[in-house]
Short mmCIF file of C-alpha atoms in Angstrom, two decimals:
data_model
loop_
_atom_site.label_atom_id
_atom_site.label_comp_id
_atom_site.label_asym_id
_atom_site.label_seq_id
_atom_site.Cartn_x
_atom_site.Cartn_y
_atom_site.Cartn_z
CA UNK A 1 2.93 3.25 -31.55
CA UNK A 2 2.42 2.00 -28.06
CA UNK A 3 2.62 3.17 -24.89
CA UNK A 4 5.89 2.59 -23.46
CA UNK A 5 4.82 0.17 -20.60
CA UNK A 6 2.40 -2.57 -20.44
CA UNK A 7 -0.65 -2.29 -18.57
CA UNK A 8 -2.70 -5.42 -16.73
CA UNK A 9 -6.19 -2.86 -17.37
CA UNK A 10 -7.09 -0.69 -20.36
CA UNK A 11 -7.22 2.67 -19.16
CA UNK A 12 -9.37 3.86 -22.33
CA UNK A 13 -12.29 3.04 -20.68
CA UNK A 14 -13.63 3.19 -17.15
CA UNK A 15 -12.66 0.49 -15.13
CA UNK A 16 -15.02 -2.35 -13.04
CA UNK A 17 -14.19 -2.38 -9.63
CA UNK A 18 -12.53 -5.26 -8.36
CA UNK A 19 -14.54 -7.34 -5.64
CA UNK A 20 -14.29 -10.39 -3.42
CA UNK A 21 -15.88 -12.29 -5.23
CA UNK A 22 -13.76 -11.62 -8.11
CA UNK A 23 -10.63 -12.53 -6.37
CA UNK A 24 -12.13 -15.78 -5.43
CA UNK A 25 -12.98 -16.29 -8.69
CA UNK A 26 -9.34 -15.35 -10.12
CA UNK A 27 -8.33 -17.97 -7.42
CA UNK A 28 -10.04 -20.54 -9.04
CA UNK A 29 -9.11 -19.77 -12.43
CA UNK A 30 -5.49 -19.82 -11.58
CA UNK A 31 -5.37 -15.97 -12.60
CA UNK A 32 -2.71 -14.33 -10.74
CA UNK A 33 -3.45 -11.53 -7.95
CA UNK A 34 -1.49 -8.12 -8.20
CA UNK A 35 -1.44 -6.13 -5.35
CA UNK A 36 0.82 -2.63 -3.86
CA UNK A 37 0.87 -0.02 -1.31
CA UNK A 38 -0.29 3.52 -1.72
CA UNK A 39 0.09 6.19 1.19
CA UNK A 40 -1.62 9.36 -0.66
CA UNK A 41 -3.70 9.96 -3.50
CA UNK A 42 -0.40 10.46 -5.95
CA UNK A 43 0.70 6.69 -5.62
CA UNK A 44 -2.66 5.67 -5.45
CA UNK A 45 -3.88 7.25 -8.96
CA UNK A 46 -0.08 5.92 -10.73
CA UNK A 47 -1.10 2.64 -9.34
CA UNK A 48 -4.84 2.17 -9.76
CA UNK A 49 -4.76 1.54 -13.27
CA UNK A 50 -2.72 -1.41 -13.05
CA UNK A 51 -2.78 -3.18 -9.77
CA UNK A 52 -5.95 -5.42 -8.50
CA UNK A 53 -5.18 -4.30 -4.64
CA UNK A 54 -4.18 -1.11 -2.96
CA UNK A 55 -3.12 -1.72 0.80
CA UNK A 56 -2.82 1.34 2.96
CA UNK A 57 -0.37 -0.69 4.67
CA UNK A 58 0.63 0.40 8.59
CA UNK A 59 4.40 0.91 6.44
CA UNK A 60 3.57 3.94 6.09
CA UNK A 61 5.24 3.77 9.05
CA UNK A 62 8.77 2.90 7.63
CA UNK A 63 8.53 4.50 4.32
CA UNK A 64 7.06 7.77 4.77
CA UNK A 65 7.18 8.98 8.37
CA UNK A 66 10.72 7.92 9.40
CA UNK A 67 9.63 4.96 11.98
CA UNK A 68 12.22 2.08 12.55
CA UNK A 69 9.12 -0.25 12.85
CA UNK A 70 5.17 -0.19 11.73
CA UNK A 71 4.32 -0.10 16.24
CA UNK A 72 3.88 3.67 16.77
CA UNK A 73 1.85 4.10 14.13
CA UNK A 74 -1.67 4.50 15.44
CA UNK A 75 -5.25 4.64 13.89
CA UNK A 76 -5.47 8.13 13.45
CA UNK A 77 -2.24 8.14 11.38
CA UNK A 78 -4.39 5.36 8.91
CA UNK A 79 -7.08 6.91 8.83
CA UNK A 80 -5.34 10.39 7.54
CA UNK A 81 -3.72 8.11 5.18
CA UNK A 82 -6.72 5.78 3.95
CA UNK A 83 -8.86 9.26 3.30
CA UNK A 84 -6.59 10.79 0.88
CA UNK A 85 -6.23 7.09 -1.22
CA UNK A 86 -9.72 6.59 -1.06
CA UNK A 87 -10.80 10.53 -2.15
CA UNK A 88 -9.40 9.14 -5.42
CA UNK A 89 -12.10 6.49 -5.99
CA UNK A 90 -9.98 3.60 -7.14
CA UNK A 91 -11.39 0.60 -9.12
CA UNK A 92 -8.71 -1.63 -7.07
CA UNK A 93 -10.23 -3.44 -3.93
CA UNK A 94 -8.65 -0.86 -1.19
CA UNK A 95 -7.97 -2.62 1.79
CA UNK A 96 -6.44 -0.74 4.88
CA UNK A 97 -3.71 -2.27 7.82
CA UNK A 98 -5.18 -2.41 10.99
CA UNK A 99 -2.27 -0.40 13.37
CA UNK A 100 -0.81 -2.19 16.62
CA UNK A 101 -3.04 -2.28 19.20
CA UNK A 102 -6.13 -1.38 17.23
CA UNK A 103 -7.39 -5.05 17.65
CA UNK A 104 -5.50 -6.65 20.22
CA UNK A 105 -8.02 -5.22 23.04
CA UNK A 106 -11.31 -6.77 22.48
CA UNK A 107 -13.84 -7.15 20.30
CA UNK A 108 -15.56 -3.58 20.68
CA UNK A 109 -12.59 -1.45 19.94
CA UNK A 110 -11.80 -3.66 16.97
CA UNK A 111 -14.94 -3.17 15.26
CA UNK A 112 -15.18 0.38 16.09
CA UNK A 113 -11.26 0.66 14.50
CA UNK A 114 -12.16 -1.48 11.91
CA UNK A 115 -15.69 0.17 11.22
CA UNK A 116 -14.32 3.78 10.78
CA UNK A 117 -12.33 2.53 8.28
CA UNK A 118 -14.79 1.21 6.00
CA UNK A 119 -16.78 4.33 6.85
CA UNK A 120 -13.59 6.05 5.44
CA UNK A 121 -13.54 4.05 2.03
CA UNK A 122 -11.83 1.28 2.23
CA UNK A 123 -13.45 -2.00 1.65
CA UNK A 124 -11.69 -4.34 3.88
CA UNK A 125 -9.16 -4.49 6.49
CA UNK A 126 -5.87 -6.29 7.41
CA UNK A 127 -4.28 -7.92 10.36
CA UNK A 128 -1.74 -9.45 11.27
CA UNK A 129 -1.54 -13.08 13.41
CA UNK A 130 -2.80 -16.45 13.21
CA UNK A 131 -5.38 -18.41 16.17
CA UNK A 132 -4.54 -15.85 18.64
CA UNK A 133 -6.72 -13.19 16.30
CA UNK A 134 -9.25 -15.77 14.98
CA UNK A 135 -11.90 -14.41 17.70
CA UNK A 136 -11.42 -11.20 16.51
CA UNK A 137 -11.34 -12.10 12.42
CA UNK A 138 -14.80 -13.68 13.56
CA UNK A 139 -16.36 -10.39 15.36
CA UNK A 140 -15.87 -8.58 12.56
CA UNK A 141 -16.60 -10.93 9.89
CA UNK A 142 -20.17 -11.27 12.05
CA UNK A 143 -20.27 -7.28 11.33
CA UNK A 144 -19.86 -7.63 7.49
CA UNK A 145 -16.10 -6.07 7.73
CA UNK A 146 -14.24 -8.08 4.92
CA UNK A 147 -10.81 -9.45 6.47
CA UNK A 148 -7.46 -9.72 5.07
CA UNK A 149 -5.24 -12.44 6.85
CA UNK A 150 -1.45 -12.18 7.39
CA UNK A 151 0.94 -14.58 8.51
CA UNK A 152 4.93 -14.98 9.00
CA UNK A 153 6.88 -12.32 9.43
CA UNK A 154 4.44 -10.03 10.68
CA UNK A 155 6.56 -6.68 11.09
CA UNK A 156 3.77 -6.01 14.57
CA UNK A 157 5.43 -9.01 16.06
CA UNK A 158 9.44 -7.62 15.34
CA UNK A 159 10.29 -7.75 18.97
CA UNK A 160 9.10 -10.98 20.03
CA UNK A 161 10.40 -12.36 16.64
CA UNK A 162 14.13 -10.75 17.28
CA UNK A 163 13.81 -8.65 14.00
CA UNK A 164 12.56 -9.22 10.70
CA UNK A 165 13.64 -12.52 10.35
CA UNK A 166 12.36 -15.16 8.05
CA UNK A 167 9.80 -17.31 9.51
CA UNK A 168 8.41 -21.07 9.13
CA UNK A 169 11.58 -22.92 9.19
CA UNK A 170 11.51 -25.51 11.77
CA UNK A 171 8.89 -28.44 12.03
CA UNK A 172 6.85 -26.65 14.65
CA UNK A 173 6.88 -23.11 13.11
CA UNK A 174 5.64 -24.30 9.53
CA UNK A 175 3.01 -26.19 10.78
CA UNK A 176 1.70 -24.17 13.30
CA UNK A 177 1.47 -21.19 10.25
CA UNK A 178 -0.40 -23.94 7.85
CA UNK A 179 -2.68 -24.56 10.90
CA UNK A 180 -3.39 -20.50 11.50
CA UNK A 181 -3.80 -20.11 7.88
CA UNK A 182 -6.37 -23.06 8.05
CA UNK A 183 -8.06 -21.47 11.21
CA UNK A 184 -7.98 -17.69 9.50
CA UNK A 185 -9.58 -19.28 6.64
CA UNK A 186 -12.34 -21.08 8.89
CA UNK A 187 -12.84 -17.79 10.82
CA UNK A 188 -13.75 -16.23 7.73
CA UNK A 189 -10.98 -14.59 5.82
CA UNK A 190 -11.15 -13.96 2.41
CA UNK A 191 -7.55 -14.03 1.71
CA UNK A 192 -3.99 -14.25 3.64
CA UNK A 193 -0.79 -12.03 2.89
CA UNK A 194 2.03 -14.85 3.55
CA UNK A 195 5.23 -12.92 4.22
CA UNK A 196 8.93 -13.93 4.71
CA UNK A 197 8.78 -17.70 4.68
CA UNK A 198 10.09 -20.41 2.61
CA UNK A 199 8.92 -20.81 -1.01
CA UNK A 200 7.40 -24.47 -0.28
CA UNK A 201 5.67 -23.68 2.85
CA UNK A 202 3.67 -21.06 0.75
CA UNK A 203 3.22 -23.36 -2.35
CA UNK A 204 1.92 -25.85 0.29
CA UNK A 205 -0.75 -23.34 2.20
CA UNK A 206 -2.18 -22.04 -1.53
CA UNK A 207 -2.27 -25.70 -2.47
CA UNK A 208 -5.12 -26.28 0.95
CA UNK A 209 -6.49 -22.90 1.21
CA UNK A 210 -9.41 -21.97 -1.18
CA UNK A 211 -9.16 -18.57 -0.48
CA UNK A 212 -6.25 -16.59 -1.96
CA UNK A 213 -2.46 -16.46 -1.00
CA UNK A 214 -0.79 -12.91 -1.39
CA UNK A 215 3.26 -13.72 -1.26
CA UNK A 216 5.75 -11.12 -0.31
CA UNK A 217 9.18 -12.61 0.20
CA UNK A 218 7.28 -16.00 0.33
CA UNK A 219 8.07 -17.62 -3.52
CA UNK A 220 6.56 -17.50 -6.92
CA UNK A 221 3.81 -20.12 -6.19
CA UNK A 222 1.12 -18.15 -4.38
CA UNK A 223 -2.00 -16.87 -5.61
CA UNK A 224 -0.89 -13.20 -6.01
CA UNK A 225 2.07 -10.85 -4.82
CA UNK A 226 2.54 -7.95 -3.21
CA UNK A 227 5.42 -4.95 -2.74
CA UNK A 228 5.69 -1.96 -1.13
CA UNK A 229 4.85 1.14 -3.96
CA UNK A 230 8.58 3.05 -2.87
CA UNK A 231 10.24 -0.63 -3.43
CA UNK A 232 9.22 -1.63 -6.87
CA UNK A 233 9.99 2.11 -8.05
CA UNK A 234 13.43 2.12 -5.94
CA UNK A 235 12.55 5.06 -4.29
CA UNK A 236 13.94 4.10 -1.27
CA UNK A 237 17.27 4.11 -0.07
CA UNK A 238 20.26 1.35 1.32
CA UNK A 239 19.06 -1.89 2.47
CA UNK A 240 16.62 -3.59 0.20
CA UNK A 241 14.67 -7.27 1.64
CA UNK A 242 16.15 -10.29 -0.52
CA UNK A 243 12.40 -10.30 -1.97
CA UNK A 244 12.44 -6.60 -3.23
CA UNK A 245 12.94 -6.40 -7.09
CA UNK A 246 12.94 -2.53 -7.56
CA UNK A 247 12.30 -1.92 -11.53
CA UNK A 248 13.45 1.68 -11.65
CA UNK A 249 16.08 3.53 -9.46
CA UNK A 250 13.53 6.17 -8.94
CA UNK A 251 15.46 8.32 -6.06
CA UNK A 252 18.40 8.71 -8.43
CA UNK A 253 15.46 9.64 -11.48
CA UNK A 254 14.01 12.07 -8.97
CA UNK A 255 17.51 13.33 -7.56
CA UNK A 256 18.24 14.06 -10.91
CA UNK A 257 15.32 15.55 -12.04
CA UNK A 258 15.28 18.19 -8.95
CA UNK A 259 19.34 19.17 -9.47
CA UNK A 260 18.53 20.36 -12.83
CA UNK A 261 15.88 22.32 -11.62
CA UNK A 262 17.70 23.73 -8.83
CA UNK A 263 20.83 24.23 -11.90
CA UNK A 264 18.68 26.34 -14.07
CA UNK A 265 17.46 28.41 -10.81
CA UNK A 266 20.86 28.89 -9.95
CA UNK A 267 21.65 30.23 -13.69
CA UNK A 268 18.39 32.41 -14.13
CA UNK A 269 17.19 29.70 -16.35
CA UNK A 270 13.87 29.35 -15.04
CA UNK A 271 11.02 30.28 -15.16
CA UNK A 272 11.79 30.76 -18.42
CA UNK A 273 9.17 33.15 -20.67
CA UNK A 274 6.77 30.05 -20.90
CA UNK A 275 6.55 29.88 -17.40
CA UNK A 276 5.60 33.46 -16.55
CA UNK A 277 2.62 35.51 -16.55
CA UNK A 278 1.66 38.65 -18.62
CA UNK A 279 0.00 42.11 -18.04
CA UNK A 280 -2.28 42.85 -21.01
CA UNK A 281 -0.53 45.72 -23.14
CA UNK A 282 -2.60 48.53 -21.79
CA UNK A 283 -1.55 47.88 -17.79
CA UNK A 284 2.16 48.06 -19.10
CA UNK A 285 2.43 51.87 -19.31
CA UNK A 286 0.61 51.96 -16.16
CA UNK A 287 3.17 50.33 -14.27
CA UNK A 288 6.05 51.65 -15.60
CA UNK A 289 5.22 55.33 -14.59
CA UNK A 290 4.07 53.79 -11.35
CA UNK A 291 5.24 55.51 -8.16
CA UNK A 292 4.09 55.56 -4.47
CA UNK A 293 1.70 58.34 -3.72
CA UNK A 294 3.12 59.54 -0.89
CA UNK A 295 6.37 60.03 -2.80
CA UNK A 296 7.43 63.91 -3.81
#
């Protein structure tokens, strides 16, 4: 009989880590890249069997602590984040988002951001921006810090972009992006998360880029995809991006799941005699004729 749900890795067995080098290779083979968030060691063990990539994405931000945007959250928040995904030792490549203003300073404070990180378990990092960051993508690269590209919407960016808006669709927008990814690439990178721009423009930078493409709300023709963990499971609530496909309502599942508990609570259905404890047979008498000493 089988399992109820189809998974990309055979969990009957212990699992190879994933690598760069792998992903280059998949890249070349045409194998496709799948990659999600995780925020705690929970999502990160549901996911890890399955995915190739776990992001400790700087949406933590939006999904978990109640921000309107990823800016206030700050490297201490990721690194209280990446330590209880990484305590779980996945086989995924874990790759952690380098917060606002953890890079935009100088080179120093970048690879001392970046650094703790690793130090922390993760095995690369992200950032967002194209050949304003390639200085930086280079400093650390010189360090032997893995880096993860990301261009297009980049959610750091939301104010000078006017919101989260779709990016890349005038002459001089798409081809300054396929000239950043060009430079990231040059700088180092071993792969680019291309987010919220037209399905072409992202066909057209995996067609020049040997490194891999990693689309999210950028078309079907990049080299992998990604989605937030609480999207994919609809665990979040109203507005969902265009590029969201959630495959379970899983607030409503969980809703549901905690208003029968809180039913049979209500009705002194639970705990139930499976649920509770026991005194062994001899402590029973004991108890029953128990009374406090100092009563007459």
């Amino acid at each position: 009989m089988g399992s109820g749900f189809n998974m990309s890795h055979s969990s009957e067995q212990p699992l190879e880590r994933v690598t760069i080098p792998a992903l280059q290779q998949w890249k070349d083979e045409g194998r496709r890249v799948v990659m999600t968030t995780a925020y705690d060691a929970v999502a990160a063990r549901i996911a890890d069997p399955i995915v190739d990539i776990i992001l400790v994405g700087d949406s933590v931000g939006n999904v978990c602590l109640g921000f309107d945007n990823t800016l206030p959250v700050s490297v201490a928040m990721m690194n209280h984040h990446l330590e209880a995904v990484a305590r779980t030792r996945p086989h995924a490549l874990l790759v952690a988002d380098m917060p606002f203003l953890s890079f935009h300073v100088g080179s120093e404070d970048t690879i001392r951001n970046a650094g703790g990180f690793l130090q922390r378990g993760a095995d690369a990092v992200k950032l967002e921006g194209g050949a304003k960051r390639v200085e930086m993508v280079r400093a650390l690269v010189d360090c032997e810090i893995p880096v993860m590209g990301h261009l297009g919407l980049t959610p750091q960016s939301v104010n000078v972009m006017g919101g989260f808006r779709v990016q890349g669709r005038t002459t001089d927008t798409a081809l300054r992006l396929l000239d950043d990814a060009h430079r990231l690439q040059e700088a180092g990178c071993f792969a680019l998360v291309l987010e919220g721009i037209p399905a072409e423009l992202a066909a057209r930078a995996t067609q020049f880029l040997t490194i891999p493409t990693i689309g999210i709300g950028a078309g079907p023709d990049c080299s992998g995809q990604v989605l937030v963990f609480h999207d994919v499971l609809g665990l979040t609530e109203g507005h969902r991006p265009k590029f969201v496909r959630a495959y379970t309502n899983g607030f409503q599942l969980f809703q549901e799941a905690l208003s029968r508990w809180a039913a049979d609570i209500r009705k002194g259905a639970f705990p139930g005699s499976e649920e509770c404890y026991r005194l062994p047979d001899q402590l029973r008498d004991a108890i029953a004729n128990w009374v406090p000493s100092n009563s007459t």
